[in-house]
Coordinates of C-alpha atoms in Angstrom, one line a residue:
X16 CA 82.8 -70.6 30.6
X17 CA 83.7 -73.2 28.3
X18 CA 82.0 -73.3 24.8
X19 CA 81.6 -76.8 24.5
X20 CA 78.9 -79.5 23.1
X21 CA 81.0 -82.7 25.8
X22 CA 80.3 -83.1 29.9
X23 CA 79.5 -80.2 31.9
X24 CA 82.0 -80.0 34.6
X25 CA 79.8 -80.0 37.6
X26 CA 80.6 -78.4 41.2
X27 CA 79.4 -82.4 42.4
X28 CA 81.4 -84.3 39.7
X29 CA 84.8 -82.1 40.5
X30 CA 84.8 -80.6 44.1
X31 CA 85.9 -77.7 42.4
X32 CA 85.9 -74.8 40.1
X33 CA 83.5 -75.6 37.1
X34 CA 83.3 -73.8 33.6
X35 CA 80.1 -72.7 32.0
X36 CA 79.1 -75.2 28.9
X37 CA 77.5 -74.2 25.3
X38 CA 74.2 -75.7 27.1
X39 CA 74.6 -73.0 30.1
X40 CA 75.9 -69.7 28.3
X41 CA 74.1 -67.6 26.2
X42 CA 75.2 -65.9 22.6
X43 CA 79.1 -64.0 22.6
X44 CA 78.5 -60.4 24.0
X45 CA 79.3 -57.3 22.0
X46 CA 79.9 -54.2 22.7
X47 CA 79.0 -52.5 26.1
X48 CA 78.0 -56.0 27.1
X49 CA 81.4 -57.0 26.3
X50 CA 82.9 -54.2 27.9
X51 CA 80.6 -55.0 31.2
X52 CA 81.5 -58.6 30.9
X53 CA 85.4 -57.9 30.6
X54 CA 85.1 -55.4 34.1
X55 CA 83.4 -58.2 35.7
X56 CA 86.3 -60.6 35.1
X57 CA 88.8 -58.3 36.1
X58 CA 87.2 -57.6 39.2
X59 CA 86.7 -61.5 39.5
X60 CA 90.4 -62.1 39.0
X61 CA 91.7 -59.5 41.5
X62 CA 89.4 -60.7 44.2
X63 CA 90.6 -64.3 43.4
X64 CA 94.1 -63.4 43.7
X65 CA 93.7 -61.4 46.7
X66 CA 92.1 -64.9 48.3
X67 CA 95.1 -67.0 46.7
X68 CA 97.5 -64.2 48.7
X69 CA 95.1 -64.6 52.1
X70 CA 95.9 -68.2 51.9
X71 CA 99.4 -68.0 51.3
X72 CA 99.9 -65.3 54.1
X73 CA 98.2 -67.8 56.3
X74 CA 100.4 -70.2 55.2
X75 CA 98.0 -72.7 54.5
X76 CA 98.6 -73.8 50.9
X77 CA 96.9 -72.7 47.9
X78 CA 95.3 -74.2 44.9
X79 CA 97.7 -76.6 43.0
X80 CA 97.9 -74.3 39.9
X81 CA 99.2 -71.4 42.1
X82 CA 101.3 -73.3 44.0
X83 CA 103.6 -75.1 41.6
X84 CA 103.8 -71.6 40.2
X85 CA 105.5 -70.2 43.4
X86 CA 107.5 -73.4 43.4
X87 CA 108.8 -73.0 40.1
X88 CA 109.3 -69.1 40.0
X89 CA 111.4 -68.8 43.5
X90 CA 113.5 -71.8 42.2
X91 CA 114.4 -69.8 39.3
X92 CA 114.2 -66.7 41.0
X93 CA 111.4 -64.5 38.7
X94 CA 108.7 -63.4 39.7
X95 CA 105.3 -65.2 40.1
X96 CA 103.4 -62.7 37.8
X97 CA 106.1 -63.2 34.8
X98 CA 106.6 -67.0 35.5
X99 CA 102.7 -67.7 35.6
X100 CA 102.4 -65.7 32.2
X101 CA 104.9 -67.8 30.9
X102 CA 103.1 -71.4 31.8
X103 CA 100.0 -70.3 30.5
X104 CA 101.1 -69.7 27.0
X105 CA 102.7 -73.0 27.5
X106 CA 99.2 -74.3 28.5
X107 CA 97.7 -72.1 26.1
X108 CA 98.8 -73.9 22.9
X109 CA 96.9 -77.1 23.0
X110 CA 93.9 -75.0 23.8
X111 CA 94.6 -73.3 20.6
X112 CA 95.2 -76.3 19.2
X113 CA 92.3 -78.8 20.4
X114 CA 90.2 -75.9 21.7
X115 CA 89.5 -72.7 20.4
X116 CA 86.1 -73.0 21.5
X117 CA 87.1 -72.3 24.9
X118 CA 88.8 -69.2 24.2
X119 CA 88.0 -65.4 24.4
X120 CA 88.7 -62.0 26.3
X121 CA 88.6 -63.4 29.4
X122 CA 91.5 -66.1 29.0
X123 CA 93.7 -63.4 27.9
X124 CA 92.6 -61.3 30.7
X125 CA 93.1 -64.5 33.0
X126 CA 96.5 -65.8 31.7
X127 CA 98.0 -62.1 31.7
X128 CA 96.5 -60.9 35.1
X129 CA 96.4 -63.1 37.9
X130 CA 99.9 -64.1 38.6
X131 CA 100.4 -60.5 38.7
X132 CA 97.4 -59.9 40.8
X133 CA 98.5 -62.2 43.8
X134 CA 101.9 -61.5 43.5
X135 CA 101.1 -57.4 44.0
X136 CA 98.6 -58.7 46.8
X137 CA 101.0 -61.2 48.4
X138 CA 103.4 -58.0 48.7
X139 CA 100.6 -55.8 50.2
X140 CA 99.5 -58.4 52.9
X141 CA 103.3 -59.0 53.6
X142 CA 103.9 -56.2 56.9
X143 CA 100.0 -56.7 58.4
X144 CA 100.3 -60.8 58.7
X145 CA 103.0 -62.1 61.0
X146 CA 105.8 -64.1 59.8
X147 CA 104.7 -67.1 62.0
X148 CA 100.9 -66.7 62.3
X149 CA 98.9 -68.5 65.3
X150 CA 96.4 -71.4 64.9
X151 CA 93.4 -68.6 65.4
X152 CA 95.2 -66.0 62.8
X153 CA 95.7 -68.7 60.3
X154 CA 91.9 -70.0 60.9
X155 CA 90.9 -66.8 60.1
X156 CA 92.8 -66.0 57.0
X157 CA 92.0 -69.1 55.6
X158 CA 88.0 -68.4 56.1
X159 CA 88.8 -65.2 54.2
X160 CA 90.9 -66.4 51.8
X161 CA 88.6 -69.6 50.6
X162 CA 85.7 -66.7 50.5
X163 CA 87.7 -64.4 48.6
X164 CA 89.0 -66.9 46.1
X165 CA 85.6 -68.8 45.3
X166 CA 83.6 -65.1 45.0
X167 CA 86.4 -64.3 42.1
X168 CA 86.8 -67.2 41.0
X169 CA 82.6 -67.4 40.6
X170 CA 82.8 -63.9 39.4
X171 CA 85.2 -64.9 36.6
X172 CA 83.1 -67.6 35.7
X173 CA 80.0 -65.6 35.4
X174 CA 81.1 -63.1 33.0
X175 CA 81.0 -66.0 30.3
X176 CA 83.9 -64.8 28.2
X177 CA 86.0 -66.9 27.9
X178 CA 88.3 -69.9 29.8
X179 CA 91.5 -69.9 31.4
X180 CA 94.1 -72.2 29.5
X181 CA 94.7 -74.4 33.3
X182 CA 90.9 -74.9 33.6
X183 CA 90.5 -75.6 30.3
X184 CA 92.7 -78.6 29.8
X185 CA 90.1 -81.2 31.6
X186 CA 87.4 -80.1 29.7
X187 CA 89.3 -81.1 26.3
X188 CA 90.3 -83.9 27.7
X189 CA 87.0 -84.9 27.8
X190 CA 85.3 -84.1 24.8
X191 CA 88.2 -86.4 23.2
X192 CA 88.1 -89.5 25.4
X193 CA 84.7 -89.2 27.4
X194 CA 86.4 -89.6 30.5
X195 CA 84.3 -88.3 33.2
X196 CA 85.6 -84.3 34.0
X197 CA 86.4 -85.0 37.9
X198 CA 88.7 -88.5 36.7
X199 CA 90.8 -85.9 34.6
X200 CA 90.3 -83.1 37.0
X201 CA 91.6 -84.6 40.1
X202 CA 94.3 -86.2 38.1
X203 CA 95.4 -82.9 36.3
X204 CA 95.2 -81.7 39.6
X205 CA 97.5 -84.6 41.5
X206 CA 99.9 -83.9 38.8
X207 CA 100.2 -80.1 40.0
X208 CA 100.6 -80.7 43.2
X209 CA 103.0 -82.7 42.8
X210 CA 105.1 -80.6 40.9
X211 CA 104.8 -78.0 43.7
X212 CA 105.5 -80.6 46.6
X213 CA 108.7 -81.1 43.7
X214 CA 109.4 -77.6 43.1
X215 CA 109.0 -76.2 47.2
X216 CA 105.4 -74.9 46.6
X217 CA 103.3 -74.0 49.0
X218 CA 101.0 -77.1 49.9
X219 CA 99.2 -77.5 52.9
X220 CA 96.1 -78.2 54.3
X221 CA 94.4 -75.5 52.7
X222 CA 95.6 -77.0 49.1
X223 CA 92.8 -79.8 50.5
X224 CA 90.3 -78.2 52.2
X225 CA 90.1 -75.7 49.1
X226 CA 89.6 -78.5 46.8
X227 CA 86.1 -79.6 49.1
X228 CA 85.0 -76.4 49.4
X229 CA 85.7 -74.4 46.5
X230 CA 83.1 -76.1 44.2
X231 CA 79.9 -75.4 47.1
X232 CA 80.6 -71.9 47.6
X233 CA 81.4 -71.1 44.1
X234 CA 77.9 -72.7 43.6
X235 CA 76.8 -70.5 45.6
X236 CA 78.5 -67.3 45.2
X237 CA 77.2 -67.7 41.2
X238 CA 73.4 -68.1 42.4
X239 CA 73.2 -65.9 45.2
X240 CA 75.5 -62.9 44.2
X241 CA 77.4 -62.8 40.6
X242 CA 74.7 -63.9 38.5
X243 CA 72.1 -61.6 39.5
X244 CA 74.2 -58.7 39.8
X245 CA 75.7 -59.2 36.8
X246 CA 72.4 -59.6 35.1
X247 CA 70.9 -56.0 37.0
X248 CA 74.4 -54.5 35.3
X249 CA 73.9 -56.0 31.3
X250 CA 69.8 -55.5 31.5
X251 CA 69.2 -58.6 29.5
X252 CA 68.8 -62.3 30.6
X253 CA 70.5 -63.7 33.1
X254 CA 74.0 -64.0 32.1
X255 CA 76.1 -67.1 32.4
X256 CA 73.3 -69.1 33.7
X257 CA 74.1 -73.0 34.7
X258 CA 71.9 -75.2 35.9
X259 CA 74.1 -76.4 38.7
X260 CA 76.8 -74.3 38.6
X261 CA 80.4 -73.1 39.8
X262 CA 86.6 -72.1 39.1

């Protein structure tokens, strides 16, 4: 998703979520693409969040972002949707500032919707997952979760319009210093989890294990599935194309 001439961000380089590059995306859609594009990342964004809420009703941990989010808005006693809002304008201005290349419809959608998303989600899986889930239950959720939240996460990515302020920090990192994107992603990364480990966020061994898988099946889920369907919906080229590619 990001418009940018510096690194790509590869699913090998950063174990993780990747942005589309200037290379990898075509021209800014218009109208009814647009329109198709902007569905598409909604949808992307509510299945994400519904994975983010899987893995915190497995009680697992969740991505580092997430998690220092639900550490900081229970200490202050907000909600998640309103708190997250909040950081992301925060994180927003030196994207504004450094780069507006990796803005458009789809940060706003991003920065406005998902804390919402899994905290609504959270509150629907709350009375059909135990309190104290077993080894097998929490297994399970955490298959469905880590499917859920790379399939949105890749969906997001696909629609190609535009960057969440969080995932866009690395990325303008390196087009300043040339620092290789998974040095600044893992370290922007460390730095949120340890601000949830601070604030009592919810890290666990799914906070890991998301950070090896997410980057494969978001490769994945952007070949096999988002791509091509979101190609069959805009009847044009292939949409968000990357030559490697994976959030």
């Amino acid at each position: 998703m990001p418009d940018t001439g510096g690194p790509s961000p590869r699913p090998s380089d950063t174990g993780g979520p990747r942005d589309l590059t200037s290379h990898d995306r075509p021209q800014r859609p218009t109208g009814g693409d647009l329109v198709r594009r902007a569905v598409w990342a909604v949808l992307g964004i509510a299945v994400l969040a519904a994975g983010s809420a899987t893995l915190l009703s497995a009680s697992v941990g969740v991505d580092p972002f997430t998690a220092a989010n639900i550490g900081g808005s229970s200490r202050l006693g907000i909600d998640l949707g309103l708190y997250q809002l909040v950081v992301n304008l925060l994180l927003f201005v030196p994207v504004l500032i450094w780069g507006r290349r990796y803005i458009g419809l789809g940060t706003v959608l991003n920065m406005v919707l998902t804390g919402f998303f899994v905290q609504w989600f959270s509150a629907l899986l709350a009375p059909l997952v135990p309190a104290d889930p077993t080894r097998l239950t929490q297994a399970g959720l955490f298959v469905v979760g880590i499917v859920l939240f790379t399939a949105g996460a890749s969906a997001y990515m696909t629609a190609g319009i535009g960057t969440a302020p969080y995932d866009a920090i690395a990325p303008i990192v390196v087009d300043r210093s040339r620092v290789r994107y998974r040095v600044i992603r893992v370290a922007q990364d460390l730095i949120f989890v340890a601000l949830a480990i601070v604030l009592g966020g919810p890290v666990g061994i799914g906070t890991v294990m998301t950070a090896f898988f997410a980057g494969p099946l978001i490769d994945f889920f952007t070949r096999r599935v988002n791509t091509p369907l979101l190609h069959r919906l805009s009847g044009a080229g292939t949409p968000g194309r990357s030559d490697s590619t994976g959030s």
